[in-house]
XYZ file of C-alpha atoms in Angstrom:
686
model
C 0.000 0.000 0.000
C 1.329 3.437 -0.887
C 2.311 5.481 2.205
C -0.156 8.241 2.982
C 1.579 10.280 5.644
C 2.975 12.846 3.239
C -0.113 14.616 2.020
C 0.669 17.344 -0.444
C -2.235 19.534 0.556
C -4.247 21.517 -1.945
C -2.688 22.050 -5.332
C -3.216 25.818 -5.268
C -1.447 26.109 -1.928
C 1.467 24.059 -3.228
C 1.801 26.295 -6.281
C 1.770 29.424 -4.099
C 4.415 28.003 -1.790
C 6.511 26.913 -4.752
C 6.404 30.411 -6.256
C 7.190 32.042 -2.901
C 10.223 29.897 -2.171
C 11.560 30.042 -5.703
C 11.706 33.810 -5.482
C 13.746 33.507 -2.286
C 16.376 31.179 -3.724
C 19.595 32.965 -4.503
C 22.712 30.777 -4.628
C 25.129 31.976 -2.014
C 27.759 30.399 0.222
C 28.694 31.456 3.710
C 32.251 32.885 3.765
C 33.271 30.154 6.204
C 32.996 27.705 3.292
C 35.553 29.470 1.097
C 38.441 27.257 2.196
C 36.443 24.053 1.767
C 35.010 24.964 -1.619
C 38.472 25.911 -2.848
C 39.478 22.252 -2.484
C 37.055 21.200 -5.191
C 38.864 19.792 -8.155
C 40.597 16.794 -9.571
C 43.613 15.432 -7.716
C 46.890 15.263 -9.561
C 47.543 12.045 -11.427
C 49.947 9.729 -9.673
C 51.192 6.174 -9.912
C 49.103 3.699 -7.952
C 50.602 2.660 -4.636
C 48.706 0.095 -2.537
C 47.607 1.257 0.884
C 48.927 -0.600 3.931
C 45.521 -2.151 4.642
C 45.416 -3.587 1.121
C 48.798 -5.256 1.517
C 47.816 -6.510 4.976
C 44.685 -8.107 3.521
C 46.636 -9.867 0.764
C 49.053 -11.240 3.334
C 46.159 -12.453 5.498
C 44.249 -14.220 2.711
C 47.382 -16.167 1.751
C 47.399 -17.707 5.225
C 43.718 -18.053 6.075
C 40.424 -16.163 6.095
C 40.110 -12.386 6.077
C 37.355 -9.821 6.620
C 38.110 -6.401 5.134
C 36.039 -3.413 6.194
C 36.821 -0.169 4.407
C 34.806 2.791 3.110
C 33.303 2.731 -0.349
C 35.957 3.483 -2.943
C 38.864 2.649 -0.655
C 40.073 -0.169 -2.902
C 38.486 -3.397 -1.683
C 37.975 -4.653 -5.244
C 41.724 -4.282 -5.886
C 42.326 -6.741 -3.049
C 39.934 -9.211 -4.676
C 41.632 -8.817 -8.057
C 45.103 -9.429 -6.629
C 43.932 -12.412 -4.587
C 42.300 -13.972 -7.661
C 45.434 -13.327 -9.708
C 47.580 -15.089 -7.104
C 45.269 -18.118 -7.141
C 45.387 -18.298 -10.933
C 49.188 -18.162 -10.935
C 49.196 -21.283 -8.769
C 46.790 -23.020 -11.118
C 43.933 -22.723 -8.634
C 40.279 -21.719 -8.831
C 38.341 -18.806 -7.344
C 34.652 -17.999 -6.785
C 33.526 -14.343 -6.535
C 29.974 -13.968 -5.158
C 27.886 -10.813 -4.980
C 24.308 -10.181 -3.803
C 23.062 -8.435 -6.934
C 22.801 -9.687 -10.506
C 23.680 -6.231 -11.842
C 26.836 -6.128 -9.740
C 27.677 -9.681 -10.771
C 27.337 -8.792 -14.460
C 29.549 -5.736 -13.984
C 32.249 -7.743 -12.190
C 32.141 -10.404 -14.901
C 32.904 -7.785 -17.538
C 35.568 -6.218 -15.332
C 37.329 -9.493 -14.490
C 37.123 -10.697 -18.086
C 39.130 -7.625 -19.053
C 41.675 -8.083 -16.276
C 42.215 -11.799 -16.782
C 42.034 -13.875 -19.914
C 38.350 -13.911 -20.836
C 38.455 -17.676 -21.256
C 39.381 -17.972 -17.594
C 36.263 -16.183 -16.319
C 32.701 -17.540 -16.227
C 29.406 -16.229 -14.860
C 26.510 -17.957 -13.084
C 23.453 -15.944 -12.051
C 20.519 -18.182 -12.909
C 19.642 -15.941 -15.851
C 23.124 -16.145 -17.347
C 25.393 -19.172 -17.586
C 28.640 -18.647 -19.478
C 31.836 -20.685 -19.259
C 30.779 -22.482 -16.041
C 33.969 -24.582 -15.880
C 36.308 -21.574 -15.912
C 38.849 -21.261 -13.073
C 37.276 -17.952 -12.026
C 33.514 -17.918 -11.512
C 31.536 -14.745 -10.873
C 28.042 -15.423 -9.600
C 25.308 -14.693 -7.111
C 25.435 -15.940 -3.544
C 22.381 -18.146 -4.104
C 24.158 -20.050 -6.882
C 27.223 -20.579 -4.688
C 25.034 -21.830 -1.825
C 23.327 -24.263 -4.194
C 26.689 -25.572 -5.405
C 27.618 -26.245 -1.786
C 24.357 -28.184 -1.330
C 25.214 -30.305 -4.378
C 28.783 -30.911 -3.222
C 27.608 -32.086 0.207
C 25.043 -34.414 -1.385
C 27.624 -35.995 -3.667
C 30.193 -36.186 -0.885
C 32.533 -34.003 -2.898
C 34.609 -30.960 -2.100
C 33.781 -27.741 -3.913
C 36.505 -27.407 -6.604
C 37.758 -24.053 -5.402
C 40.681 -22.507 -3.508
C 39.318 -19.042 -2.727
C 35.807 -17.705 -2.172
C 35.187 -13.959 -2.126
C 31.936 -12.629 -0.693
C 31.497 -8.995 -1.717
C 29.105 -6.685 0.149
C 29.478 -8.986 3.164
C 27.147 -6.847 5.296
C 24.312 -8.632 3.451
C 24.902 -11.277 6.120
C 22.577 -9.097 8.208
C 19.921 -8.627 5.514
C 16.527 -9.743 6.904
C 15.534 -11.576 3.734
C 18.783 -12.792 2.185
C 21.231 -12.973 5.079
C 20.409 -16.648 5.614
C 22.095 -17.526 2.301
C 25.307 -15.767 3.326
C 25.359 -17.514 6.672
C 24.756 -20.902 5.071
C 27.738 -20.369 2.758
C 30.000 -19.516 5.676
C 28.862 -22.600 7.610
C 29.010 -25.099 4.727
C 32.217 -23.870 3.041
C 35.058 -26.388 3.564
C 37.748 -24.898 5.780
C 40.480 -25.694 3.249
C 38.986 -22.976 0.996
C 40.114 -19.528 2.092
C 37.318 -16.998 2.568
C 37.674 -13.291 1.783
C 34.853 -11.007 2.967
C 34.581 -7.416 1.741
C 32.312 -4.741 3.205
C 32.072 -1.048 3.947
C 29.624 -1.310 6.839
C 29.869 -3.912 9.597
C 29.730 -2.654 13.164
C 30.635 -5.949 14.871
C 33.298 -7.073 12.404
C 35.513 -8.496 15.146
C 32.651 -10.669 16.406
C 32.100 -12.022 12.889
C 35.809 -12.892 12.680
C 35.766 -14.660 16.042
C 32.707 -16.674 15.021
C 34.293 -17.730 11.723
C 37.539 -18.658 13.471
C 35.596 -20.809 15.922
C 33.738 -22.829 13.275
C 36.403 -23.049 10.536
C 39.400 -23.991 12.655
C 41.678 -21.255 11.380
C 42.118 -17.565 11.989
C 39.850 -15.069 10.287
C 41.833 -11.861 10.387
C 40.130 -8.484 10.526
C 41.670 -5.792 8.329
C 40.034 -2.469 9.010
C 40.455 0.854 7.243
C 38.408 3.810 8.478
C 39.934 6.574 6.356
C 37.845 7.602 3.387
C 39.788 7.861 0.129
C 37.948 11.133 -0.529
C 37.155 13.233 2.588
C 33.480 13.986 3.263
C 32.254 17.462 4.155
C 28.600 17.958 5.213
C 26.716 21.020 3.989
C 23.352 22.579 4.826
C 21.093 24.499 2.431
C 18.859 27.193 3.849
C 15.571 27.902 2.038
C 17.078 31.126 0.706
C 19.607 29.131 -1.272
C 22.548 29.899 1.003
C 25.005 27.159 1.899
C 26.407 26.679 5.392
C 28.582 24.067 7.044
C 26.374 21.415 8.623
C 28.613 20.902 11.632
C 30.802 22.984 13.874
C 33.096 20.565 15.676
C 30.702 17.790 16.764
C 27.678 20.067 17.060
C 25.237 21.496 14.563
C 26.397 24.750 13.050
C 24.465 27.632 14.739
C 22.723 28.484 11.461
C 21.651 24.866 11.148
C 20.544 24.545 14.732
C 18.008 27.306 14.101
C 16.014 24.834 12.030
C 15.740 22.062 14.619
C 12.116 21.530 15.507
C 10.842 23.846 12.778
C 8.271 22.492 10.344
C 7.422 25.450 8.157
C 10.564 25.779 6.069
C 10.818 23.995 2.745
C 7.770 21.886 3.554
C 8.323 19.919 0.374
C 11.900 20.614 -0.689
C 11.745 17.938 -3.394
C 9.511 20.335 -5.337
C 12.398 22.766 -5.765
C 14.905 20.472 -7.376
C 15.760 22.781 -10.309
C 16.708 25.529 -7.858
C 18.686 23.166 -5.656
C 20.481 21.821 -8.717
C 21.269 25.421 -9.659
C 22.885 25.959 -6.253
C 24.979 22.822 -6.658
C 26.195 23.791 -10.101
C 26.914 27.365 -9.058
C 29.430 26.075 -6.529
C 30.710 23.135 -8.645
C 29.101 20.546 -6.363
C 27.737 18.441 -9.229
C 27.420 15.662 -10.288
C 25.022 14.738 -7.525
C 22.809 11.899 -6.371
C 19.475 13.106 -4.987
C 17.995 10.518 -2.643
C 14.210 10.731 -2.866
C 11.632 8.747 -0.946
C 9.723 7.049 -3.776
C 10.004 5.895 -7.354
C 7.303 8.320 -8.473
C 9.237 11.239 -6.978
C 12.355 10.184 -8.876
C 10.434 10.144 -12.157
C 8.640 13.380 -11.292
C 11.966 15.073 -10.576
C 12.945 14.683 -14.217
C 9.827 16.499 -15.387
C 10.307 19.279 -12.845
C 13.857 19.817 -14.048
C 12.998 19.754 -17.749
C 12.512 23.515 -17.843
C 15.941 24.033 -16.302
C 17.649 22.764 -19.474
C 21.377 22.289 -19.182
C 21.535 19.189 -21.313
C 23.754 20.365 -24.148
C 25.077 17.341 -25.999
C 28.677 16.860 -27.040
C 30.392 14.302 -29.209
C 31.599 12.155 -26.302
C 28.093 12.068 -24.795
C 26.513 11.083 -28.101
C 29.132 8.426 -28.799
C 28.875 6.795 -25.381
C 25.078 6.931 -25.411
C 24.990 5.349 -28.859
C 27.292 2.588 -27.637
C 24.835 1.831 -24.834
C 21.853 1.885 -27.184
C 23.592 -0.552 -29.514
C 23.913 -2.916 -26.551
C 20.288 -2.374 -25.506
C 18.354 -1.530 -28.708
C 14.996 -1.674 -26.970
C 15.915 1.440 -24.977
C 15.763 3.635 -28.076
C 12.038 3.859 -27.334
C 12.442 4.352 -23.576
C 10.143 7.065 -22.315
C 12.917 8.823 -20.366
C 15.563 8.788 -23.077
C 14.602 12.190 -24.469
C 14.693 13.658 -20.959
C 18.176 12.270 -20.431
C 19.335 13.879 -23.679
C 17.719 17.245 -22.931
C 18.727 17.576 -19.295
C 21.664 15.201 -18.666
C 19.603 13.993 -15.695
C 18.255 10.521 -14.976
C 16.105 8.557 -12.545
C 17.320 5.250 -11.100
C 15.106 2.945 -9.030
C 13.651 -0.532 -8.791
C 10.662 0.313 -10.970
C 12.829 0.571 -14.072
C 14.176 -1.925 -16.549
C 17.508 -3.466 -15.536
C 18.959 -2.456 -18.905
C 17.940 1.190 -18.389
C 19.531 1.240 -14.952
C 22.755 -0.130 -16.421
C 22.692 2.555 -19.110
C 22.232 5.253 -16.465
C 25.035 3.808 -14.350
C 27.388 3.716 -17.322
C 26.654 7.298 -18.348
C 27.127 8.480 -14.758
C 30.453 6.651 -14.406
C 31.697 8.263 -17.607
C 30.894 11.723 -16.276
C 28.055 12.559 -18.668
C 25.268 13.209 -16.129
C 24.685 16.220 -13.938
C 22.606 14.353 -11.377
C 20.671 11.183 -10.666
C 17.373 11.007 -8.776
C 17.395 7.731 -6.899
C 15.788 5.805 -4.092
C 17.973 4.577 -1.255
C 18.405 1.158 -2.873
C 21.021 2.637 -5.201
C 23.307 3.140 -2.195
C 23.987 -0.566 -1.806
C 26.051 -2.544 -4.256
C 26.113 -0.332 -7.356
C 29.327 1.623 -7.746
C 28.831 5.017 -9.341
C 29.673 7.742 -6.827
C 29.058 11.457 -7.269
C 30.698 14.606 -5.921
C 27.667 15.317 -3.731
C 24.782 13.328 -2.300
C 21.624 15.215 -1.325
C 19.327 14.157 1.529
C 15.831 15.527 2.136
C 14.688 13.122 4.843
C 16.239 11.507 7.888
C 13.892 8.532 7.641
C 13.366 5.742 5.162
C 10.381 3.752 3.942
C 11.172 0.045 4.411
C 8.170 -1.303 2.530
C 5.928 -1.239 5.592
C 6.535 2.012 7.422
C 8.835 4.983 7.758
C 11.652 4.540 10.257
C 14.701 6.682 11.122
C 17.769 6.107 8.987
C 20.104 3.553 10.524
C 23.826 4.122 10.763
C 24.427 1.478 8.102
C 21.931 3.064 5.692
C 23.454 6.492 6.299
C 27.004 5.264 5.688
C 25.890 3.478 2.520
C 24.430 6.728 1.198
C 27.301 8.997 2.158
C 29.710 6.379 0.806
C 28.596 7.471 -2.673
C 29.988 11.005 -2.233
C 33.436 11.728 -3.603
C 34.910 9.983 -6.636
C 38.349 8.485 -6.159
C 40.730 9.922 -8.723
C 38.207 12.591 -9.747
C 37.528 14.516 -6.527
C 39.712 15.915 -3.782
C 36.645 16.222 -1.560
C 33.077 14.917 -1.467
C 29.966 16.495 0.026
C 26.698 15.649 1.678
C 24.007 18.298 1.365
C 21.152 18.289 3.870
C 17.989 20.127 2.845
C 15.548 21.000 5.664
C 11.985 19.813 5.488
C 9.106 18.310 7.445
C 10.770 14.929 7.700
C 14.359 15.947 8.203
C 15.524 15.498 11.790
C 18.763 17.453 11.776
C 19.889 16.162 15.169
C 19.403 12.549 14.106
C 21.458 13.117 10.973
C 24.197 14.717 13.059
C 24.349 11.700 15.363
C 24.698 9.366 12.392
C 27.891 11.150 11.334
C 29.643 9.924 14.454
C 27.958 6.559 14.842
C 29.638 3.410 13.630
C 27.726 1.063 11.309
C 25.122 -1.182 12.927
C 26.003 -4.597 14.269
C 25.018 -7.611 12.214
C 22.667 -10.103 13.822
C 22.179 -13.619 12.489
C 19.305 -13.985 10.007
C 19.437 -17.757 9.699
C 16.058 -19.434 9.682
C 14.527 -22.698 8.629
C 12.539 -23.166 5.484
C 11.515 -26.316 3.641
C 14.129 -25.885 0.917
C 16.924 -25.735 3.501
C 15.512 -28.694 5.422
C 15.245 -30.865 2.300
C 18.748 -30.009 1.122
C 20.365 -30.616 4.493
C 18.558 -33.951 4.820
C 20.072 -34.946 1.470
C 23.474 -35.271 3.089
C 22.977 -35.121 6.871
C 21.100 -36.913 9.590
C 19.042 -34.788 11.999
C 21.919 -35.105 14.487
C 24.297 -33.730 11.872
C 21.923 -30.884 11.119
C 21.747 -30.064 14.815
C 25.544 -29.827 14.803
C 25.343 -27.446 11.827
C 22.957 -25.224 13.770
C 25.363 -25.123 16.728
C 27.938 -23.652 14.327
C 25.625 -20.853 13.196
C 26.168 -17.201 13.972
C 22.795 -17.317 15.740
C 24.094 -19.947 18.183
C 27.380 -18.074 18.649
C 25.631 -14.791 19.425
C 23.160 -16.512 21.730
C 26.005 -18.204 23.621
C 27.757 -14.872 24.063
C 24.558 -13.316 25.363
C 23.980 -16.195 27.777
C 27.484 -15.857 29.166
C 26.848 -12.204 29.897
C 23.397 -12.721 31.419
C 24.156 -16.153 32.921
C 20.843 -17.483 31.617
C 20.329 -20.441 29.336
C 17.568 -20.592 26.721
C 16.417 -23.312 24.343
C 17.772 -23.465 20.819
C 14.816 -22.230 18.825
C 16.503 -22.956 15.475
C 16.631 -26.677 16.231
C 13.107 -26.755 17.643
C 11.830 -25.018 14.522
C 13.639 -27.541 12.328
C 11.893 -30.379 14.149
C 8.577 -28.774 13.214
C 9.611 -28.695 9.551
C 10.822 -32.284 9.780
C 7.514 -33.463 11.238
C 5.573 -31.841 8.395
C 7.882 -33.324 5.771
C 7.266 -36.768 7.264
C 3.519 -36.180 7.316
C 3.548 -35.259 3.629
C 5.702 -38.172 2.514
C 8.921 -36.319 1.715
C 10.824 -37.929 4.625
C 10.494 -41.505 5.884
C 10.388 -42.836 9.443
C 14.186 -43.181 9.461
C 14.567 -39.448 8.811
C 15.737 -40.008 5.253
C 14.375 -38.348 2.156
C 11.931 -40.414 0.156
C 12.076 -40.501 -3.624
C 9.721 -37.520 -3.662
C 11.887 -35.745 -1.111
C 15.029 -36.188 -3.198
C 13.652 -34.559 -6.325
C 11.773 -31.931 -4.297
C 15.120 -30.852 -2.798
C 16.104 -29.562 -6.248
C 13.304 -26.982 -6.008
C 15.453 -24.327 -4.353
C 12.808 -21.650 -4.286
C 10.324 -19.983 -1.958
C 7.485 -22.524 -2.077
C 9.038 -25.922 -2.817
C 6.337 -28.031 -1.137
C 3.376 -26.477 -2.920
C 5.145 -26.739 -6.255
C 6.125 -30.329 -5.450
C 2.491 -31.073 -4.596
C 1.425 -29.638 -7.948
C 3.924 -31.949 -9.626
C 2.847 -35.001 -7.635
C -0.796 -34.391 -8.543
C 0.096 -33.688 -12.189
C -1.563 -30.293 -11.977
C 0.984 -28.384 -14.077
C 0.244 -27.915 -17.797
C 1.846 -30.681 -19.845
C 1.627 -29.550 -23.450
C 1.780 -25.747 -23.556
C 4.906 -23.877 -22.424
C 3.019 -20.585 -22.283
C 0.474 -22.038 -19.865
C 3.262 -23.537 -17.759
C 4.967 -20.160 -17.440
C 1.653 -18.596 -16.436
C 0.901 -21.145 -13.701
C 4.452 -21.016 -12.307
C 4.081 -17.224 -12.027
C 1.426 -17.784 -9.343
C 4.120 -19.047 -6.968
C 6.678 -16.251 -7.329
C 4.926 -12.981 -6.508
C 5.456 -11.751 -2.935
C 3.914 -8.294 -3.211
C 0.393 -7.111 -2.455
C -0.680 -5.358 -5.655
C -4.278 -6.109 -6.479
C -5.628 -6.143 -10.010
C -9.170 -6.711 -11.137
C -9.332 -9.665 -13.517
C -12.511 -10.604 -15.378
C -12.102 -14.365 -15.754
C -14.815 -14.434 -18.382
C -12.527 -12.461 -20.684
C -9.542 -14.774 -20.149
C -8.755 -17.809 -22.314
C -10.576 -20.900 -21.122
C -7.324 -22.875 -21.153
C -5.790 -20.447 -18.697
C -8.815 -20.438 -16.391
C -8.919 -24.239 -16.441
C -5.191 -24.547 -15.690
C -5.515 -22.096 -12.796
C -8.499 -23.929 -11.340
C -6.756 -27.292 -11.653
C -3.676 -26.031 -9.775
C -5.652 -24.351 -6.992
C -7.681 -27.510 -6.463
C -4.533 -29.658 -6.355
C -2.538 -27.594 -3.835
C -5.442 -26.265 -1.755
C -5.521 -29.117 0.780
C -1.766 -28.942 1.414
C -1.995 -25.182 1.760
C -4.587 -25.607 4.486
C -2.413 -28.206 6.215
C 0.562 -25.843 6.092
C -1.476 -23.073 7.684
C -2.849 -25.446 10.325
C 0.732 -26.414 11.192
C 1.694 -22.769 11.632
C 3.649 -22.220 8.412
C 2.969 -18.889 6.666
C 1.566 -18.824 3.148
C 1.663 -16.028 0.625
C -1.447 -15.099 -1.319
C -1.919 -16.196 -4.904
C -2.769 -13.462 -7.410
C -4.429 -14.626 -10.595
C -3.335 -11.491 -12.439
C 0.274 -12.703 -12.337
C -0.699 -15.749 -14.415
C -2.683 -13.583 -16.831
C 0.210 -11.159 -17.346
C 2.831 -13.872 -17.864
C 0.537 -15.789 -20.200
C 0.074 -12.709 -22.360
C 3.805 -11.988 -22.333
C 4.593 -15.594 -23.265
C 2.111 -15.287 -26.143
C 4.089 -12.374 -27.580
C 2.171 -9.354 -26.317
C 3.904 -5.970 -26.601
C 5.800 -4.817 -23.504
C 4.484 -1.248 -23.436
C 0.942 -2.509 -23.961
C 1.246 -4.816 -20.944
C 2.711 -2.085 -18.744
C 0.001 0.361 -19.729
C -2.813 -2.159 -19.289
C -1.686 -3.518 -15.940
C -0.123 -0.361 -14.434
C 2.866 -2.435 -13.359
C 6.187 -0.638 -13.463
C 8.812 -1.736 -15.959
C 10.957 -2.993 -13.116
C 8.048 -4.773 -11.454
C 7.152 -6.630 -14.637
C 10.800 -7.473 -15.320
C 11.132 -8.843 -11.778
C 7.975 -10.966 -12.129
C 9.290 -12.438 -15.373
C 12.790 -13.012 -13.963
C 11.450 -14.794 -10.879
C 9.144 -16.913 -13.015
C 12.106 -17.838 -15.205
C 14.149 -18.761 -12.137
C 11.376 -21.055 -10.875
C 11.117 -22.611 -14.324
C 14.864 -23.233 -14.189
C 14.296 -25.221 -10.999
C 11.647 -27.312 -12.755
C 14.050 -27.844 -15.639
C 16.489 -29.438 -13.178
C 14.052 -32.376 -12.741
C 15.010 -33.924 -16.075
C 15.854 -37.292 -14.496
C 12.575 -37.786 -12.629
C 10.144 -35.621 -14.624
C 11.652 -35.317 -18.115
C 8.522 -34.066 -19.891
C 7.912 -31.313 -17.356
C 11.609 -30.372 -17.372
C 11.630 -30.111 -21.161
C 8.484 -27.977 -21.157
C 10.044 -25.718 -18.496
C 13.046 -25.104 -20.756
C 10.727 -24.032 -23.565
C 8.678 -21.898 -21.167
C 11.810 -20.003 -20.082
C 12.665 -19.324 -23.698
C 9.142 -17.978 -24.270
C 9.433 -15.301 -21.570
C 13.141 -14.415 -21.555
C 13.385 -11.913 -24.377
C 13.997 -8.197 -24.696
C 13.717 -6.073 -22.686
C 13.985 -8.562 -19.803
C 17.261 -10.057 -20.952
C 20.135 -8.155 -22.492
C 23.793 -8.698 -23.277
């Protein structure tokens, strides 16, 4: 549901306020900023010399495990490159895992240029190239799945070094479990290199890893930013002031604490704010806005400001991107990018468009990007200045104050190594900007990571492939959750039950009840093939397979029915079933009838279920039948990014079905054809 707390008030009032404030804006800088602003410029070119922390990390990873924490842009990737190069020289193999497909694709291109391209492969689920190469770049989920397979076969993962980039994802509520599983399952003979900019309890993570892997995990910590950060404050008049004076708010900033009437909606004055930035050479900038619609709206508001004069380098680089992604020649924001040299970047956009924007920003062609906070994590295209309007963040459910980790991720984008001597953060006052809270975040270390490990049926099935329940209990005792609980119990001198194990027993009991596990705690034939369904709802999909409820002769119908299992949002859409193809309605009804009883048993046993939305099947069916992309987006009101995500997740689930070629060859073959029917431009791109 769209947040409602930020009512814009009456349109006429907004226009009056906009006119009033625009007249007040006059770019000006307080004299106290003269010395700081004079530092703006490009540093002198110099030969690269590794920093001490980089050399320390390379020494550590030769001997054992290493966790490197250093600010964004400090040179963590260089450590990874050198470590991989050393492994290759010895004839070894390396695995580089990242949390994001976009980041994985970028690293694949980067590493292919650094090393012989034949030595680098990529595995993301969507893309599989050169999978036997000595250097594999892939997503963490793929690496976790390879560890499952190796344990099942009783083999050792053919690897000498594993690198987990963006290691703070270990604390991600949704995906942290995958990171923790990798760290637990990874054979200790394989050295582990963790890279992150934001981990508050890094030493605790190292101690935990040392305790379970039988060798030292060394912490290498660098706190110095490669480009210093200076915080600024913009008064409604357009005058810049320092944000801080020592460790306190600057007096001119402190005046605004508690006030609600100034710049009530500062996002509405983006052209003027951009003018201030460019007056004082503070661009390029990343404006962090609270919603996707505000990012898109910012482009339209700035259209009248112009400033998008093209040059030959801009045209050449843009044309190169459009040759890679031809579909984007018709993108609705392309003309705005050309006219203004501005762009929006958020999850509602096509992956290919986001990559184009990132490339143009990296090459210095854009004045500013309007982005949601998600751009702060993982994607590397810093700016000279980042602009904040709010001190809170919408997490999908509610607004909550920015955490230290979120703040450091955002400010980590300010200052471009090799291009800037200094980077800036600009705070703009408004109704939802708590200036004191932002000040505190400047001096607060990143948040501690807490274990996110949890049971689900996919994990239970895959562990039972290669372990007895007693062995699984031992695995749980090696988890970060158990380590942190033990530390807490030592401090409080209280002992609690191990909820992770108790929860597993509940999953085990249900698996036995449903015939996936026998009385000896071993997987049945159904349990073995169901373990290959490494997705969110393996049991319901397995039940659909057992009851032969999936379409058997139409790949488009199969894609549509699989789509029912992948959507985890709450968007409603009115669907008139009478207007839908009878084959689709019949296939939907057959699946719901087949899995309904198990769904009720799952709920009765206390396991959560997501809702099924028929519109997802309708949309995927139409896409699989060749419907036009823009027509689907317009008809359904789904964002480009939302539709691309639905298709990508459906394709990933179909890939899991395709893995059942030994036990369900006809279904597996149909799943391969179904993937081909939905993976086309603009969802996939080179």
